Short mmCIF file of C-alpha atoms in Angstrom, two decimals:
data_model
loop_
_atom_site.label_atom_id
_atom_site.label_comp_id
_atom_site.label_asym_id
_atom_site.label_seq_id
_atom_site.Cartn_x
_atom_site.Cartn_y
_atom_site.Cartn_z
CA MET U 55 59.78 -23.88 6.66
CA LEU U 56 57.35 -25.38 9.25
CA GLN U 57 55.56 -21.62 9.44
CA HIS U 58 55.51 -22.13 5.37
CA ARG U 59 53.86 -25.22 5.66
CA SER U 60 51.46 -24.48 8.19
CA THR U 61 50.38 -21.35 5.95
CA TYR U 62 50.20 -23.94 2.98
CA VAL U 63 48.04 -26.18 5.00
CA PHE U 64 45.65 -23.25 6.09
CA LEU U 65 45.30 -22.32 2.29
CA LEU U 66 44.21 -25.78 1.36
CA LEU U 67 41.79 -25.69 4.14
CA LEU U 68 40.51 -22.44 3.15
CA LEU U 69 40.16 -23.05 -0.52
CA PRO U 70 36.98 -25.54 -0.22
CA LEU U 71 35.16 -22.82 2.07
CA THR U 72 36.23 -19.98 -0.54
CA GLY U 73 35.17 -22.23 -3.19
CA TYR U 74 31.83 -23.21 -1.32
CA SER U 75 31.04 -19.63 -0.78
CA ALA U 76 31.60 -18.52 -4.49
CA ILE U 77 29.39 -21.48 -5.55
CA ALA U 78 26.72 -20.61 -3.22
CA SER U 79 26.69 -17.02 -4.20
CA ALA U 80 26.67 -18.11 -7.98
CA ALA U 81 23.95 -20.74 -7.47
CA PHE U 82 21.30 -17.82 -7.01
CA PRO U 83 20.47 -17.31 -10.76
CA GLY U 84 21.04 -14.30 -12.83
CA ASP U 85 23.46 -11.28 -12.60
CA ARG U 86 23.60 -10.13 -8.67
CA GLU U 87 25.57 -7.06 -9.33
CA ALA U 88 23.13 -6.00 -12.37
CA GLY U 89 20.18 -6.95 -10.21
CA GLU U 90 21.13 -4.64 -7.17
CA ARG U 91 21.93 -1.69 -9.73
CA ILE U 92 18.66 -1.76 -11.15
CA ARG U 93 16.74 -2.42 -7.74
CA LYS U 94 18.41 1.01 -6.60
CA GLU U 95 17.50 2.69 -9.75
CA VAL U 96 13.74 1.71 -9.32
CA LEU U 97 13.84 2.94 -5.74
CA ALA U 98 15.48 6.19 -6.65
CA TRP U 99 12.63 6.55 -9.52
CA LEU U 100 9.81 6.00 -7.11
CA ASP U 101 11.63 8.41 -4.73
CA SER U 102 11.45 11.16 -7.34
CA PHE U 103 7.48 11.40 -6.85
CA ASN U 104 6.69 13.86 -4.49
CA SER U 105 3.35 14.63 -5.85
CA LEU U 106 0.61 13.82 -8.47
CA GLN U 107 -2.31 15.10 -9.78
CA CYS U 108 -4.52 13.15 -12.49
CA THR U 109 -7.92 12.37 -13.70
CA TYR U 110 -8.73 8.79 -15.35
CA THR U 111 -11.25 6.18 -16.02
CA HIS U 112 -11.07 2.85 -13.68
CA ARG U 113 -12.85 -0.10 -14.51
CA TRP U 114 -12.93 -3.46 -13.05
CA ASP U 115 -14.40 -6.84 -14.39
CA MET U 116 -15.08 -10.11 -12.54
CA PRO U 117 -15.15 -13.47 -13.95
CA THR U 118 -19.10 -13.66 -13.36
CA GLY U 119 -19.40 -10.78 -15.83
CA GLU U 120 -20.04 -8.09 -13.66
CA TRP U 121 -18.08 -5.01 -14.50
CA LYS U 122 -18.18 -1.25 -13.16
CA GLU U 123 -16.57 2.08 -14.74
CA GLU U 124 -15.94 5.20 -12.88
CA GLU U 125 -14.15 8.63 -13.61
CA VAL U 126 -11.57 9.62 -10.69
CA SER U 127 -9.52 12.78 -9.94
CA PHE U 128 -6.68 11.80 -7.85
CA ARG U 129 -4.29 13.84 -5.77
CA TRP U 130 -1.30 12.47 -3.65
CA GLN U 131 1.80 14.13 -1.58
CA ASP U 132 3.51 12.85 1.13
CA SER U 133 0.94 10.98 3.26
CA MET U 134 -1.88 12.92 2.02
CA ALA U 135 -4.63 11.82 -0.47
CA TYR U 136 -7.57 12.71 -2.03
CA CYS U 137 -9.98 11.10 -4.66
CA GLN U 138 -13.21 11.84 -6.37
CA THR U 139 -15.12 9.14 -7.86
CA THR U 140 -18.13 9.28 -10.08
CA THR U 141 -20.07 6.08 -11.36
CA ILE U 142 -20.26 6.38 -15.20
CA GLY U 143 -21.50 2.66 -15.83
CA TRP U 144 -21.87 -0.86 -14.85
CA GLY U 145 -23.48 -4.11 -15.79
CA GLY U 146 -24.16 -7.71 -14.97
CA VAL U 147 -25.63 -6.97 -11.80
CA GLU U 148 -29.22 -6.54 -10.83
CA GLU U 149 -28.59 -3.37 -8.48
CA ALA U 150 -25.79 -1.04 -8.10
CA GLU U 151 -25.58 2.58 -7.11
CA PRO U 152 -27.15 4.84 -9.65
CA ILE U 153 -25.16 6.47 -12.57
CA GLY U 154 -23.68 9.82 -11.31
CA SER U 155 -23.17 8.62 -7.74
CA LEU U 156 -20.40 10.25 -6.12
CA MET U 157 -17.72 9.28 -3.56
CA GLN U 158 -14.93 11.57 -2.20
CA GLU U 159 -12.25 10.51 0.31
CA SER U 160 -9.33 12.18 1.67
CA LEU U 161 -6.52 11.33 4.06
CA VAL U 162 -4.85 14.10 6.04
CA ASP U 163 -3.08 14.13 9.56
CA GLY U 164 -3.42 10.12 9.28
CA LYS U 165 -7.08 10.32 9.47
CA ALA U 166 -9.58 9.46 6.46
CA THR U 167 -12.92 11.26 5.94
CA LEU U 168 -15.33 9.80 3.08
CA LEU U 169 -18.57 11.48 1.75
CA GLY U 170 -20.73 9.73 -0.42
CA GLN U 171 -23.71 11.19 -2.42
CA GLN U 172 -26.60 9.22 -4.49
CA GLY U 173 -29.03 12.00 -5.61
CA VAL U 174 -29.95 14.11 -2.85
CA ILE U 175 -28.63 11.48 -0.23
CA VAL U 176 -25.37 12.75 1.24
CA MET U 177 -23.51 11.04 4.16
CA GLY U 178 -20.04 10.73 5.38
CA GLU U 179 -17.88 9.26 7.84
CA LYS U 180 -14.92 10.68 9.72
CA ASN U 181 -11.72 9.47 11.85
CA HIS U 182 -10.89 6.41 9.75
CA GLU U 183 -7.49 5.26 9.92
CA GLU U 184 -6.87 4.55 6.25
CA LEU U 185 -8.76 4.83 2.95
CA GLN U 186 -12.05 2.76 3.06
CA PHE U 187 -13.18 2.78 -0.63
CA SER U 188 -9.83 3.14 -2.50
CA GLN U 189 -10.19 0.27 -5.14
CA SER U 190 -10.19 3.05 -7.85
CA THR U 191 -6.98 4.27 -6.56
CA LEU U 192 -5.09 1.32 -5.60
CA LEU U 193 -2.97 0.66 -8.66
CA LEU U 194 -1.65 4.21 -8.10
CA GLN U 195 -0.89 3.47 -4.29
CA TYR U 196 1.18 0.41 -5.25
CA LEU U 197 3.68 3.06 -6.56
CA LEU U 198 3.03 6.30 -4.72
CA LEU U 199 2.47 5.33 -1.20
CA LYS U 200 5.29 4.15 1.17
CA GLY U 201 3.69 3.36 4.44
CA GLN U 202 0.05 3.44 4.08
CA LEU U 203 -0.03 -0.03 2.34
CA GLY U 204 1.61 -1.86 5.10
CA ASN U 205 3.78 -4.50 3.26
CA THR U 206 2.25 -4.63 0.01
CA GLY U 207 3.58 -1.37 -1.77
CA LEU U 208 6.29 -1.70 -4.15
CA TYR U 209 8.74 0.80 -2.71
CA THR U 210 8.41 -1.39 0.74
CA LEU U 211 9.17 -4.53 -0.80
CA LEU U 212 12.32 -3.32 -2.82
CA SER U 213 13.41 -1.73 0.51
CA ARG U 214 13.35 -4.82 2.57
CA PRO U 215 16.61 -6.85 3.01
CA GLY U 216 17.06 -9.63 0.37
CA ASN U 217 18.31 -10.75 -3.02
CA ALA U 218 17.74 -9.00 -6.50
CA SER U 219 19.22 -10.61 -9.58
CA LEU U 220 18.48 -9.75 -13.21
CA LEU U 221 17.56 -12.67 -15.54
CA GLU U 222 16.49 -13.21 -19.03
CA ARG U 223 13.22 -15.44 -18.96
CA ASN U 224 11.61 -16.21 -22.36
CA GLY U 225 13.05 -13.23 -24.09
CA GLU U 226 12.32 -10.63 -21.23
CA ARG U 227 14.35 -9.06 -18.80
CA VAL U 228 13.13 -9.89 -15.31
CA LEU U 229 14.47 -8.53 -12.03
CA MET U 230 13.89 -11.29 -9.69
CA CYS U 231 13.78 -10.59 -5.79
CA TRP U 232 13.84 -12.80 -2.94
CA SER U 233 13.10 -11.57 0.47
CA THR U 234 14.90 -12.38 3.56
CA ASP U 235 13.16 -9.96 5.66
CA GLU U 236 11.25 -11.24 8.64
CA GLU U 237 8.06 -8.62 8.45
CA VAL U 238 7.09 -9.47 5.00
CA ARG U 239 7.63 -13.24 5.61
CA GLY U 240 8.18 -13.86 1.84
CA LYS U 241 6.11 -11.44 -0.06
CA THR U 242 8.31 -10.04 -2.68
CA VAL U 243 8.07 -9.01 -6.30
CA ASN U 244 9.45 -9.69 -10.02
CA LEU U 245 9.80 -6.85 -11.98
CA TYR U 246 9.74 -6.78 -15.95
CA LEU U 247 11.74 -4.26 -17.62
CA ASP U 248 11.86 -2.46 -20.80
CA LYS U 249 15.06 -1.37 -22.76
CA GLN U 250 15.00 1.65 -20.92
CA ASN U 251 15.07 -0.16 -17.44
CA ARG U 252 11.52 1.13 -17.12
CA VAL U 253 9.13 -1.22 -15.11
CA SER U 254 6.70 -2.39 -17.48
CA GLN U 255 4.90 -5.19 -15.31
CA ILE U 256 5.09 -6.06 -11.70
CA ASP U 257 4.08 -9.33 -10.17
CA PHE U 258 3.65 -9.12 -6.46
CA ILE U 259 4.47 -12.78 -5.23
CA GLN U 260 5.06 -15.09 -2.56
CA ARG U 261 8.26 -17.27 -2.24
CA PRO U 262 9.14 -19.44 0.58
CA PHE U 263 10.21 -17.72 3.75
CA CYS U 264 13.75 -19.48 4.10
CA SER U 265 17.04 -19.15 2.46
CA TYR U 266 17.46 -20.02 -1.28
CA GLU U 267 20.07 -22.55 -0.57
CA GLU U 268 17.47 -24.52 1.76
CA VAL U 269 14.96 -24.30 -1.04
CA GLU U 270 17.27 -25.68 -3.52
CA ARG U 271 17.75 -28.78 -1.39
CA LEU U 272 14.07 -29.40 -1.18
CA THR U 273 12.66 -28.91 -4.87
CA LYS U 274 13.40 -29.99 -8.21
CA MET U 275 11.54 -27.32 -9.67
CA ASP U 276 13.40 -24.07 -11.25
CA ILE U 277 13.57 -21.70 -8.32
CA TYR U 278 12.64 -19.11 -10.59
CA ASP U 279 9.15 -20.64 -10.89
CA LEU U 280 8.41 -21.63 -7.49
CA PHE U 281 6.02 -18.75 -6.14
CA TYR U 282 2.43 -17.88 -5.64
CA LEU U 283 1.42 -14.83 -8.26
CA GLU U 284 -0.98 -12.91 -5.84
CA ARG U 285 -1.65 -10.20 -8.64
CA SER U 286 0.14 -9.05 -11.87
CA LEU U 287 0.38 -5.14 -12.68
CA GLU U 288 1.04 -3.79 -16.14
CA LEU U 289 2.44 -0.15 -16.33
CA LEU U 290 2.34 0.86 -20.27
CA ASP U 291 2.04 4.29 -22.26
CA TYR U 292 5.14 5.85 -20.28
CA ARG U 293 5.21 9.69 -20.69
CA GLN U 294 7.52 12.25 -19.36
CA PHE U 295 5.95 14.85 -17.09
CA SER U 296 8.40 17.51 -15.36
CA GLY U 297 11.33 14.97 -16.50
CA VAL U 298 10.01 12.18 -14.84
CA TRP U 299 8.66 9.07 -16.62
CA PHE U 300 4.97 7.87 -15.51
CA PRO U 301 2.76 5.39 -16.97
CA CYS U 302 -0.64 6.32 -18.20
CA TYR U 303 -2.22 3.06 -18.42
CA PHE U 304 -2.41 0.44 -15.54
CA ARG U 305 -3.74 -2.96 -15.59
CA GLU U 306 -4.05 -5.63 -12.95
CA ILE U 307 -4.72 -9.34 -12.93
CA THR U 308 -5.62 -10.84 -9.73
CA SER U 309 -5.02 -14.59 -8.75
CA VAL U 310 -7.38 -16.76 -7.36
CA PRO U 311 -5.97 -20.21 -5.90
CA THR U 312 -8.41 -23.27 -7.03
CA LYS U 313 -10.37 -24.79 -4.00
CA GLU U 314 -8.72 -28.07 -5.10
CA SER U 315 -5.16 -26.84 -4.62
CA VAL U 316 -6.27 -25.31 -1.15
CA ASP U 317 -7.60 -28.20 -0.18
CA ARG U 318 -4.37 -30.18 -0.85
CA GLN U 319 -2.21 -27.53 1.13
CA ARG U 320 -4.30 -28.32 4.54
CA PRO U 321 -2.66 -31.40 5.39
CA LEU U 322 0.73 -29.68 4.86
CA HIS U 323 -0.25 -27.03 7.14
CA TRP U 324 -1.44 -29.63 9.80
CA LYS U 325 2.16 -31.26 9.59
CA ALA U 326 3.99 -27.94 9.93
CA ASP U 327 1.85 -26.93 12.85
CA HIS U 328 2.45 -30.28 14.62
CA GLY U 329 6.28 -30.49 14.22
CA GLU U 330 6.10 -33.36 11.27
CA MET U 331 7.48 -31.19 8.72
CA GLU U 332 9.68 -28.24 8.81
CA TYR U 333 7.96 -24.68 7.99
CA CYS U 334 10.72 -24.50 5.14
CA GLU U 335 9.64 -27.67 3.43
CA TYR U 336 5.90 -26.58 4.04
CA TYR U 337 6.33 -23.59 1.94
CA VAL U 338 7.98 -25.27 -0.73
CA ARG U 339 5.54 -28.06 -1.11
CA ARG U 340 2.78 -25.82 -0.77
CA LEU U 341 4.03 -23.56 -3.60
CA GLU U 342 4.86 -26.73 -5.66
CA ILE U 343 1.06 -27.58 -5.90
CA VAL U 344 -0.65 -24.35 -5.97
CA GLU U 345 -2.82 -23.60 -8.90
CA CYS U 346 -4.99 -20.73 -9.96
CA GLU U 347 -8.52 -20.10 -11.61
CA PRO U 348 -8.03 -19.73 -15.33
CA ASN U 349 -10.18 -16.49 -15.07
CA SER U 350 -9.42 -13.87 -12.77
CA PRO U 351 -10.60 -10.33 -11.75
CA THR U 352 -9.38 -7.49 -13.66
CA SER U 353 -8.93 -4.00 -12.92
CA GLU U 354 -7.56 -1.04 -15.46
CA ILE U 355 -7.13 2.52 -15.39
CA HIS U 356 -6.42 4.95 -18.47
CA ILE U 357 -4.85 8.26 -17.16
CA LYS U 358 -5.87 11.44 -19.36
CA PRO U 359 -2.12 12.64 -19.96
CA GLU U 360 -3.34 16.36 -20.22
CA THR U 361 -4.45 16.23 -16.60
CA VAL U 362 -1.07 15.00 -15.12
CA ILE U 363 0.90 17.20 -12.64
CA ILE U 364 3.96 15.76 -11.14
CA ASN U 365 5.62 17.35 -8.26
CA GLN U 366 3.98 20.49 -7.82
CA ILE U 367 3.72 21.74 -4.10
CA LEU U 368 -0.18 21.26 -2.64
CA GLU U 369 -1.51 22.63 0.41
CA LYS U 370 -3.32 20.59 3.06
CA SER U 371 -6.36 22.27 1.98
CA ASP U 372 -6.07 20.55 -1.46
CA PHE U 373 -6.84 17.20 0.27
CA GLU U 374 -9.79 18.40 2.59
CA ILE U 375 -13.36 17.53 1.78
CA GLU U 376 -15.83 20.32 2.23
CA ILE U 377 -18.79 18.96 3.89
CA PRO U 378 -22.15 20.79 3.58
CA MET U 379 -23.61 21.99 6.80
CA GLY U 380 -26.25 19.64 8.24
CA THR U 381 -24.59 16.57 6.75
CA GLY U 382 -25.16 13.13 8.52
CA MET U 383 -22.08 11.86 9.68
CA VAL U 384 -20.56 8.86 11.54
CA ASN U 385 -17.68 9.34 13.80
CA ALA U 386 -15.93 6.00 13.01
CA LYS U 387 -13.69 5.87 16.23
CA THR U 388 -16.39 6.28 18.62
CA GLY U 389 -19.73 5.22 16.38
CA LYS U 390 -21.48 8.34 17.26
CA VAL U 391 -23.81 9.71 14.72
CA PHE U 392 -23.81 13.69 14.18
CA LYS U 393 -24.57 16.57 11.85
CA GLN U 394 -21.84 18.47 10.18
CA GLY U 395 -21.81 22.06 11.68
CA GLU U 396 -24.03 20.87 14.71
CA GLN U 397 -23.35 22.88 17.77
CA THR U 398 -22.69 21.23 21.08
CA TRP U 399 -24.45 22.62 24.11
CA ARG U 400 -21.34 24.92 25.01
CA GLU U 401 -21.23 26.26 21.50
CA ARG U 402 -25.10 27.02 21.33
CA HIS U 403 -25.04 28.94 24.80
CA ALA U 404 -21.64 30.49 24.50
CA ASN U 405 -23.18 34.05 24.94
CA LEU U 406 -25.04 32.95 28.27
CA ILE U 407 -22.00 31.38 29.52
CA PHE U 408 -19.74 34.53 28.95
CA PHE U 409 -22.53 36.45 30.40
CA MET U 410 -22.69 34.16 33.52
CA ALA U 411 -18.99 34.13 33.80
CA MET U 412 -18.58 37.79 33.81
CA LEU U 413 -21.48 38.31 36.51
CA LEU U 414 -19.84 35.66 38.75
CA LEU U 415 -16.56 37.59 38.37
CA PHE U 416 -18.17 41.14 39.13
CA SER U 417 -19.81 39.51 42.00
CA ILE U 418 -16.70 37.84 43.49
CA ALA U 419 -14.81 41.36 42.92
CA THR U 420 -17.56 43.17 45.04
CA VAL U 421 -17.67 40.99 47.73
CA VAL U 422 -13.97 41.00 48.16
CA GLY U 423 -13.78 44.86 47.55
CA TRP U 424 -16.29 45.22 50.41
CA ARG U 425 -14.87 42.91 52.84
CA TYR U 426 -11.20 44.55 52.17
CA TRP U 427 -12.30 48.30 52.36
CA SER U 428 -15.10 48.37 55.02
CA PRO U 429 -12.82 47.83 58.11
CA ASN U 430 -10.27 50.40 57.09
CA ASP U 431 -12.89 53.17 56.01
CA ALA U 432 -11.63 56.45 57.83
CA ALA U 433 -15.19 57.38 58.25
CA ARG U 434 -16.05 54.34 60.52
#
């Protein structure tokens, strides 16, 4: 009987704990099970891309009225990338590169090479560790590159530890992600989904770098709305290529915080640095007051569907830039300037070095032979 009473008491003590666990788990908004399933579906979709070739127009617009349009040819496979960008129009600035200016850039074996051409002027650089002038390809890199963008690519952010939940917000289905990863420190995404669970919009956001339960105790805001939107990327005009869905239109809107909201955050940062405020509270208070400028820089690409080739096996040579002989180049690693195809002293005098080496070997052989054979000569 005592044993049964002990068991009964234990269950009574355990019930509040299990109840709290269920409440804490349920407190995270939305459908966690559906969210985790869709997160894996999106990762599988990103994994289905092995290579891509396409041509598109890229345009960026600044709130100041500056704009630029480019024609871009792009190739990607694994850790290799190549783009050729031609300036086709610009405005709102006094000076810019001439129409028809060409930039080629490649990433092969972890080294980036670029070659620029304006009229008859051709110059380039070698041995960069990453692409340098990649703005025209950045929207595609968010989807395709899994390591070269550090912690900002979609695949990286979805792969990190954290929570994913499916919500309905203003009639739209949203995959809300909350990162618990030390490396990305609050960087995560909200994904807007169409009826086929295809990603129609990616919001790259910054959330408080602490647990959801801690944040909930510190704010009266809707937990979903507590974030800073760094950039929003629309993915539209989906078409199928080789059985894979791929968007042919991308549009990015970049957020810029107002100077006033940045100024209001400085005292909070000082308090956190001096131990007067926990960092979790600092993250929450900062995100509660951040505001963005009403007008933001935008960037968009229109991909030509007839040029899209997905998952065709490419060779390393498809990503290498053919640099004309005599082109002025800079070694980004050493800072030294040289000309493509320029021979070193050893290369220029290779025949002389070979002749001298053979003459030296002949002389050594002659001396050794004379010293060895002379004492044993029978005539002597």
